[in-house]
Amino acid sequence: MAKIQMTTPLVEMDGDEMTRVIWKMLKDKLILPFVDLKTEYYDLGLEKRNETDDRITVESAEAAKKYGVAVKCATITPNAARVEEYNLKEMWKSPNGTIRAILDGTVFRAPILVKGITPYLPTWTKPICIARHAYGDVYKNTEMTVEKGSKAELCVTDKDGNEKRQTIFDFEKSGGIIQGIHNLESSIASFARACFNYALDQKLDLWFATKDTISKTYDHTFKDIFAEIFENEYKEKFEQAGITYFYTLIDDAVARVIRSSGGYIWACKNYDGDVMSDMIATAFGSLAMMTSVLVSPDGNFEYEAAHGTVQRHFYKYLKGEETSTNSVATIFAWSGALRKRGELDGIGELVDFAAKLEKATIDTIESGIMTGDLYLLSSLPEKQKVNTEEFLDAVHDRLAEIV
Ligand code: NAP
Ligand code: MG
């Protein structure tokens, strides 16, 4: 059988621990037998990041900008324990943070649904994809405690030195706390464009919500920027694609989400997205079944699993013990990237292959073959727990039948 040919390379970002082990097995079993794979390889494993003073991460992000499509393995974000464990020169920054800053991207997370794993809300029959604005608000705040008898003011000095003041609160009767937060018009606009582009890409409706009735300047600016960009740049494209943009108040949004059957993108401000993405992931079943894609406003895509490097399983693996680590989200990162590469380069076979890879994966689980995490959740009457490698072998066998 002739392998599927590629024209442009994928940017391949390798990673750490158990997901690095899975990465190689997955390529060997599910990609290389079928695709004449072209990648530009960047090793983002912690050792290599340390060796290159983290330049490798920046280079990989620049390559993602150049080629437009990347697939990334989970990576360690170092903390004090990791600095010691890996004898690091520095506590290097989160690679995801570095890549996101260079691509100016927005992260979209969506669950993978399979029969036998019912969401806590059984009415959610289609995925809910969360887009989180990953800049500003409470994540870049300034906070103070205030003593009784003090007065807190908001003061802005313009470029000519003129001050504009407004009282926040007069703490006459009690001490208290205050917080200063900000956001940028440019960042909100990038977020809006990434959301509109991804909605078009996925042919899904887009929802957005803030607390604009209470926050008449701050949250209202988010609402206005989204509305203006939609009106000027996306309205017609949405009509042509048969999808809608829907804005509502955040309280109304959460009520509607609960009542919905899923099947849309929910754009969230930073804090809402942080909280809601954990709720959505849990409600749909398992973090190991969450995909994640970073989309930049100028149309670059980086695909990955939402979970981490599964450190606990890796230490078992190092001791030669059997592991049953779920590779589904990593498989979908590959299928997402291959599909996008195929679409951009007009290679129908590659787009088809991505769909078959996803089908073989889902069919394997729905036939009762699954890793331990899903085994605990699945309501299928006949199910079998397999190890990390056996699961990939089972997907391979199904894939080989349909490719
Ligand atoms: P984690 O890797 O997501 O794993 C936490 C736990 O969730 C695991 O111990 C396991 O539970 C379960 N789990 C997660 N993914 C699974 C999978 N594919 N199959 C089966 N079970 C899975 O989080 P962590 O252990 O807290 O973090 C490890 C490292 O990952 C950290 O160094 C962190 O910096 C990094 N991280 C990277 C990314 C990224 O690159 N995007 C994201 C998050 C974290 P059981 O142990 O109960 O089986
Ligand atoms: Mg969170």
Coordinates of C-alpha atoms and ligand atoms in Angstrom, one line a residue:
M1 CA 0.0 0.0 0.0
A2 CA 1.3 3.4 -0.9
K3 CA 1.7 5.8 1.9
I4 CA 0.0 9.2 1.9
Q5 CA 2.3 11.9 0.7
M6 CA 2.7 15.3 2.4
T7 CA 4.0 18.5 0.9
T8 CA 4.5 20.9 3.8
P9 CA 6.0 19.7 7.1
L10 CA 4.1 19.7 10.4
V11 CA 5.9 21.3 13.3
E12 CA 6.4 18.5 15.8
M13 CA 7.0 19.5 19.4
D14 CA 8.1 16.5 21.5
G15 CA 7.7 16.6 25.3
D16 CA 8.2 14.8 28.6
E17 CA 7.6 11.8 30.7
M18 CA 4.7 9.4 30.0
T19 CA 3.4 11.5 27.1
R20 CA 6.8 11.3 25.5
V21 CA 6.7 7.5 25.7
I22 CA 3.3 7.6 24.1
W23 CA 4.4 10.1 21.5
K24 CA 6.9 7.6 20.0
M25 CA 4.7 4.6 20.2
L26 CA 1.8 6.5 18.6
K27 CA 3.9 7.7 15.7
D28 CA 5.3 4.2 15.1
K29 CA 2.0 2.4 15.3
L30 CA -0.6 4.9 14.0
I31 CA 1.1 7.4 11.7
L32 CA 4.3 6.1 10.1
P33 CA 2.8 2.9 8.6
F34 CA 0.2 5.0 6.7
V35 CA 1.7 8.5 6.1
D36 CA 5.0 9.5 4.5
L37 CA 5.3 11.8 7.5
K38 CA 7.1 15.1 7.0
T39 CA 7.8 17.0 10.2
E40 CA 10.2 19.7 11.4
Y41 CA 11.1 18.2 14.8
Y42 CA 11.7 20.2 18.0
D43 CA 12.5 18.5 21.2
L44 CA 10.8 20.4 23.9
G45 CA 11.8 17.8 26.5
L46 CA 13.0 19.5 29.6
E47 CA 16.6 18.3 29.2
K48 CA 16.8 19.9 25.7
R49 CA 15.1 23.1 26.9
N50 CA 17.7 23.4 29.7
E51 CA 20.6 22.6 27.3
T52 CA 19.5 25.4 24.9
D53 CA 18.5 27.9 27.6
D54 CA 15.0 27.4 26.4
R55 CA 15.7 28.8 22.9
I56 CA 14.3 25.5 21.4
T57 CA 10.8 26.6 22.6
V58 CA 11.0 30.0 21.0
E59 CA 12.3 28.4 17.7
S60 CA 9.5 25.8 17.7
A61 CA 6.9 28.6 18.1
E62 CA 8.5 30.6 15.3
A63 CA 8.4 27.4 13.1
A64 CA 4.7 27.1 14.0
K65 CA 4.2 30.7 12.7
K66 CA 6.1 29.9 9.5
Y67 CA 4.3 26.6 8.6
G68 CA 0.9 27.3 10.2
V69 CA 0.4 23.9 11.9
A70 CA 2.0 22.3 14.9
V71 CA 1.4 19.3 17.1
K72 CA 2.7 19.3 20.6
C73 CA 3.3 16.7 23.3
A74 CA 2.7 17.6 26.9
T75 CA 5.7 19.2 28.6
I76 CA 6.8 19.7 32.2
T77 CA 6.4 23.2 33.5
P78 CA 9.3 23.3 36.0
N79 CA 8.8 24.1 39.7
A80 CA 11.4 23.9 42.5
A81 CA 11.2 20.1 42.6
R82 CA 11.8 19.8 38.9
V83 CA 14.8 22.2 39.1
E84 CA 16.4 19.7 41.5
E85 CA 15.2 16.5 39.7
Y86 CA 16.6 17.7 36.3
N87 CA 19.4 19.8 37.7
L88 CA 18.2 22.9 35.8
K89 CA 20.1 26.1 35.2
E90 CA 16.9 28.0 35.8
M91 CA 13.2 27.5 36.5
W92 CA 12.3 27.7 32.8
K93 CA 8.9 29.2 32.0
S94 CA 5.9 27.2 30.9
P95 CA 6.5 26.2 27.2
N96 CA 2.8 26.7 26.6
G97 CA 3.0 30.2 27.9
T98 CA 5.9 31.0 25.7
I99 CA 4.3 29.5 22.6
R100 CA 1.0 31.3 23.3
A101 CA 2.7 34.6 23.7
I102 CA 4.6 34.3 20.4
L103 CA 1.5 33.1 18.5
D104 CA -0.8 35.5 20.3
G105 CA -3.2 32.7 20.5
T106 CA -6.4 31.6 22.1
V107 CA -6.8 28.1 23.5
F108 CA -9.9 26.1 22.6
R109 CA -10.7 22.9 24.5
A110 CA -13.2 20.3 23.5
P111 CA -14.1 16.9 24.9
I112 CA -14.1 13.7 22.9
L113 CA -17.4 11.9 23.3
V114 CA -17.7 8.1 23.3
K115 CA -20.6 5.7 23.9
G116 CA -20.5 4.2 27.4
I117 CA -19.1 7.3 29.0
T118 CA -22.1 9.5 29.7
P119 CA -21.7 13.1 30.7
Y120 CA -23.0 14.0 34.1
L121 CA -25.6 16.0 32.2
P122 CA -27.0 13.3 29.8
T123 CA -28.6 16.0 27.7
W124 CA -25.1 17.1 26.5
T125 CA -24.9 14.9 23.4
K126 CA -22.5 17.1 21.5
P127 CA -19.2 18.6 22.7
I128 CA -19.0 22.1 24.3
C129 CA -15.8 23.8 23.2
I130 CA -14.5 26.4 25.6
A131 CA -12.3 29.3 24.4
R132 CA -10.5 31.0 27.2
H133 CA -9.1 34.5 26.8
A134 CA -5.6 33.9 28.3
Y135 CA -4.6 37.5 29.0
G136 CA -5.1 39.9 31.9
D137 CA -7.9 40.5 34.4
V138 CA -7.3 38.9 37.8
Y139 CA -4.3 36.9 36.5
K140 CA -2.3 40.1 36.2
N141 CA -3.7 42.0 39.2
T142 CA -2.4 44.3 41.9
E143 CA -3.9 43.8 45.3
M144 CA -3.6 45.5 48.7
T145 CA -5.1 45.3 52.1
V146 CA -6.4 48.6 53.3
E147 CA -6.5 49.8 56.9
K148 CA -9.6 51.3 58.5
G149 CA -9.7 55.1 58.0
S150 CA -8.0 55.0 54.6
K151 CA -9.5 56.0 51.2
A152 CA -8.8 54.0 48.1
E153 CA -8.7 55.8 44.7
L154 CA -8.3 54.8 41.1
C155 CA -5.7 57.1 39.5
V156 CA -4.6 57.2 35.9
T157 CA -1.8 59.5 34.7
D158 CA -1.8 60.3 31.0
K159 CA 1.2 60.8 28.8
D160 CA 1.3 64.6 29.7
G161 CA 1.2 63.9 33.4
N162 CA -2.5 64.8 34.0
E163 CA -4.2 62.7 36.6
K164 CA -7.7 61.4 36.5
R165 CA -9.0 60.1 39.9
Q166 CA -12.0 58.2 41.1
T167 CA -12.8 57.0 44.6
I168 CA -13.0 53.2 44.9
F169 CA -14.1 53.2 48.5
D170 CA -13.8 55.1 51.7
F171 CA -12.7 52.7 54.4
E172 CA -14.1 54.8 57.3
K173 CA -15.7 52.1 59.3
S174 CA -13.6 49.0 58.6
G175 CA -10.4 47.9 56.9
G176 CA -10.7 45.9 53.7
I177 CA -9.1 44.8 50.5
I178 CA -8.7 46.2 47.0
Q179 CA -7.7 44.9 43.6
G180 CA -6.6 46.6 40.4
I181 CA -6.9 44.7 37.1
H182 CA -6.6 45.6 33.4
N183 CA -7.0 44.4 29.9
L184 CA -5.9 45.6 26.4
E185 CA -8.1 46.5 23.5
S186 CA -5.5 44.7 21.2
S187 CA -5.7 41.5 23.2
I188 CA -9.5 41.5 23.4
A189 CA -9.6 42.1 19.6
S190 CA -7.1 39.2 19.0
F191 CA -9.3 37.0 21.2
A192 CA -12.4 37.9 19.3
R193 CA -10.8 37.2 15.9
A194 CA -9.4 33.9 17.1
C195 CA -12.9 32.9 18.2
F196 CA -14.7 34.0 15.0
N197 CA -12.0 32.2 12.9
Y198 CA -12.3 29.0 14.9
A199 CA -16.1 29.1 14.7
L200 CA -15.9 29.3 10.9
D201 CA -13.2 26.6 10.8
Q202 CA -15.3 24.2 12.9
K203 CA -18.7 25.4 11.5
L204 CA -20.0 25.9 15.0
D205 CA -22.1 28.7 16.6
L206 CA -20.2 31.0 18.9
W207 CA -21.4 32.2 22.3
F208 CA -19.9 34.9 24.3
A209 CA -20.9 36.3 27.7
T210 CA -19.7 38.9 30.3
K211 CA -21.2 40.8 33.2
D212 CA -21.7 44.0 31.2
T213 CA -24.8 45.1 33.1
I214 CA -22.8 45.5 36.3
S215 CA -19.4 46.3 34.7
K216 CA -20.5 49.0 32.4
T217 CA -17.0 50.0 31.2
Y218 CA -14.7 47.0 31.7
D219 CA -16.9 44.1 30.7
H220 CA -18.9 46.3 28.3
T221 CA -15.7 46.9 26.3
F222 CA -15.4 43.2 25.7
K223 CA -19.0 43.1 24.5
D224 CA -18.4 46.1 22.2
I225 CA -15.2 44.9 20.7
F226 CA -16.7 41.6 19.8
A227 CA -19.8 43.2 18.4
E228 CA -17.8 45.7 16.2
I229 CA -15.4 43.0 14.8
F230 CA -18.2 40.7 14.1
E231 CA -20.2 43.4 12.3
N232 CA -17.3 44.6 10.2
E233 CA -15.4 41.4 9.5
Y234 CA -17.4 38.2 10.1
K235 CA -21.1 38.8 9.7
E236 CA -21.3 37.8 6.1
K237 CA -18.9 34.9 6.5
F238 CA -21.1 33.5 9.4
E239 CA -24.2 33.9 7.3
Q240 CA -22.6 32.0 4.4
A241 CA -21.4 29.3 6.8
G242 CA -24.9 29.0 8.4
I243 CA -23.6 29.7 11.9
T244 CA -24.5 32.4 14.4
Y245 CA -22.8 34.6 16.9
F246 CA -24.7 35.0 20.1
Y247 CA -24.0 37.4 23.0
T248 CA -25.7 37.2 26.3
L249 CA -25.1 38.0 30.0
I250 CA -22.9 35.5 31.8
D251 CA -25.7 34.4 34.2
D252 CA -28.0 33.7 31.3
A253 CA -25.2 31.9 29.5
V254 CA -24.6 29.4 32.3
A255 CA -28.3 28.6 32.5
R256 CA -28.5 28.1 28.7
V257 CA -25.4 25.9 28.7
I258 CA -26.9 23.6 31.3
R259 CA -30.2 23.3 29.3
S260 CA -28.4 22.9 25.9
S261 CA -27.4 19.8 24.0
G262 CA -23.9 21.1 23.3
G263 CA -22.4 21.6 19.9
Y264 CA -21.1 25.2 20.1
I265 CA -18.1 27.2 21.1
W266 CA -18.3 29.1 24.4
A267 CA -16.0 32.1 24.5
C268 CA -15.1 33.1 28.1
K269 CA -13.2 35.9 29.8
N270 CA -10.0 34.7 31.5
Y271 CA -11.5 33.8 34.9
D272 CA -14.7 32.4 33.5
G273 CA -12.8 30.2 31.1
D274 CA -10.4 28.9 33.8
V275 CA -13.3 27.8 36.0
M276 CA -15.7 26.7 33.3
S277 CA -13.2 24.6 31.4
D278 CA -12.6 22.5 34.6
M279 CA -16.3 22.1 35.0
I280 CA -16.9 21.1 31.4
A281 CA -14.0 18.6 31.4
T282 CA -15.2 16.9 34.6
A283 CA -18.8 16.9 33.4
F284 CA -17.9 15.2 30.1
G285 CA -15.9 12.5 31.9
S286 CA -12.2 12.7 31.9
L287 CA -9.3 15.1 31.4
A288 CA -7.6 12.4 29.3
M289 CA -10.4 12.9 26.7
M290 CA -9.9 16.6 26.3
T291 CA -8.3 18.1 23.2
S292 CA -6.8 21.5 23.0
V293 CA -5.9 23.7 20.1
L294 CA -4.2 27.1 20.2
V295 CA -5.4 29.3 17.4
S296 CA -3.8 32.6 16.5
P297 CA -5.7 35.5 15.0
D298 CA -3.7 35.2 11.8
G299 CA -4.6 31.5 11.4
N300 CA -1.8 29.4 12.9
F301 CA -2.9 26.2 14.7
E302 CA -1.1 24.2 17.4
Y303 CA -2.8 21.0 18.6
E304 CA -2.2 19.1 21.9
A305 CA -3.8 17.1 24.6
A306 CA -5.2 19.1 27.5
H307 CA -3.7 16.9 30.2
G308 CA -0.1 17.0 31.5
T309 CA 2.8 14.5 31.2
V310 CA 1.1 12.0 33.6
Q311 CA 4.1 11.9 35.9
R312 CA 2.8 9.2 38.2
H313 CA 2.4 6.7 35.4
F314 CA 5.9 7.6 34.1
Y315 CA 7.5 6.6 37.4
K316 CA 5.7 3.3 37.2
Y317 CA 6.9 2.9 33.7
L318 CA 10.5 3.6 34.7
K319 CA 10.3 0.9 37.3
G320 CA 9.2 -1.6 34.6
E321 CA 5.6 -1.7 35.9
E322 CA 2.7 -1.9 33.6
T323 CA 0.9 1.3 32.8
S324 CA -2.5 2.0 31.3
T325 CA -2.3 5.6 30.2
N326 CA -4.9 7.0 27.9
S327 CA -3.5 8.2 24.6
V328 CA -6.8 9.4 23.1
A329 CA -6.2 13.2 23.5
T330 CA -2.7 12.8 22.0
I331 CA -4.1 10.8 19.1
F332 CA -6.6 13.6 18.5
A333 CA -3.9 16.2 18.6
W334 CA -2.2 14.3 15.7
S335 CA -5.4 13.8 13.8
G336 CA -6.3 17.5 14.2
A337 CA -2.9 18.6 13.0
L338 CA -2.9 16.2 10.0
R339 CA -6.4 17.2 9.0
K340 CA -5.5 20.9 9.1
R341 CA -2.3 20.3 7.1
G342 CA -4.3 18.4 4.6
E343 CA -6.9 21.1 4.3
L344 CA -4.3 23.9 3.9
D345 CA -2.4 21.9 1.3
G346 CA -5.4 20.5 -0.5
I347 CA -4.5 16.8 0.3
G348 CA -7.8 15.1 0.6
E349 CA -6.2 11.8 1.5
L350 CA -4.7 13.3 4.5
V351 CA -8.0 14.8 5.6
D352 CA -9.6 11.4 5.2
F353 CA -6.8 9.7 7.1
A354 CA -7.4 12.0 10.1
A355 CA -11.1 11.1 10.1
K356 CA -10.2 7.4 10.0
L357 CA -7.7 7.7 12.8
E358 CA -10.4 9.3 15.0
K359 CA -12.9 6.7 14.0
A360 CA -10.6 3.8 14.7
T361 CA -9.9 5.3 18.1
I362 CA -13.5 5.8 19.1
D363 CA -14.6 2.5 17.6
T364 CA -11.9 0.7 19.7
I365 CA -13.3 2.2 22.9
E366 CA -16.9 1.6 21.9
S367 CA -16.0 -2.0 21.2
G368 CA -15.0 -2.3 24.9
I369 CA -11.2 -2.0 24.7
M370 CA -10.0 0.9 26.8
T371 CA -7.4 2.1 29.3
G372 CA -7.9 2.0 33.1
D373 CA -9.2 5.6 33.5
L374 CA -12.1 4.9 31.1
Y375 CA -12.6 1.4 32.3
L376 CA -13.6 2.9 35.7
L377 CA -16.1 5.3 34.0
S378 CA -17.6 3.2 31.2
S379 CA -21.0 1.7 31.5
L380 CA -20.5 -0.8 28.6
P381 CA -21.6 -4.3 29.6
E382 CA -18.5 -5.9 28.2
K383 CA -15.3 -4.0 28.6
Q384 CA -11.7 -4.9 28.9
K385 CA -8.9 -2.9 30.5
V386 CA -5.7 -2.8 28.4
N387 CA -2.2 -1.3 28.9
T388 CA -0.8 1.7 27.2
E389 CA 0.7 -0.2 24.3
E390 CA -2.1 -2.7 23.8
F391 CA -4.6 0.2 23.4
L392 CA -2.5 1.7 20.6
D393 CA -2.1 -1.8 19.0
A394 CA -5.9 -2.2 19.0
V395 CA -6.4 1.2 17.3
H396 CA -3.7 0.3 14.8
D397 CA -5.5 -2.9 13.9
R398 CA -8.8 -1.1 13.3
L399 CA -7.1 1.6 11.4
A400 CA -5.3 -0.8 9.1
E401 CA -8.7 -2.3 8.2
I402 CA -10.2 1.0 7.0
V403 CA -7.3 2.9 5.5
Ligands
NAP1 P1 -1.4 15.3 34.6 O1 -0.3 14.9 33.8 O2 -2.6 15.8 33.8 O3 -2.0 14.1 35.4 C1 -2.7 14.1 36.6 C2 -3.5 12.8 36.8 O4 -4.6 12.8 36.0 C3 -2.7 11.6 36.5 O5 -1.9 11.2 37.6 C4 -3.7 10.6 36.2 O6 -4.4 10.2 37.3 C5 -4.7 11.5 35.4 N1 -4.4 11.5 34.0 C6 -4.1 12.6 33.3 N2 -3.9 12.3 32.0 C7 -4.1 11.0 31.9 C8 -4.1 10.1 30.8 N3 -3.7 10.5 29.6 N4 -4.3 8.8 31.0 C9 -4.7 8.4 32.3 N5 -4.7 9.2 33.3 C10 -4.5 10.5 33.1 O7 -1.1 16.4 35.7 P2 0.1 16.4 36.7 O8 0.6 15.0 37.1 O9 -0.3 17.3 37.8 O10 1.3 17.1 36.0 C11 2.4 16.4 35.4 C12 3.3 17.4 34.6 O11 2.5 17.9 33.5 C13 3.7 18.7 35.4 O12 5.1 18.8 35.4 C14 3.0 19.8 34.7 O13 3.8 20.9 34.6 C15 2.7 19.2 33.3 N6 1.5 19.8 32.6 C16 1.7 20.0 31.3 C17 0.6 20.5 30.5 C18 0.9 20.7 29.1 O14 2.0 20.6 28.6 N7 -0.1 21.1 28.3 C19 -0.6 20.6 31.1 C20 -0.8 20.3 32.5 C21 0.3 19.9 33.2 P3 -4.0 8.8 38.1 O15 -2.6 9.1 38.6 O16 -5.0 8.8 39.2 O17 -4.1 7.6 37.2
MG2 MG -8.8 25.9 36.0

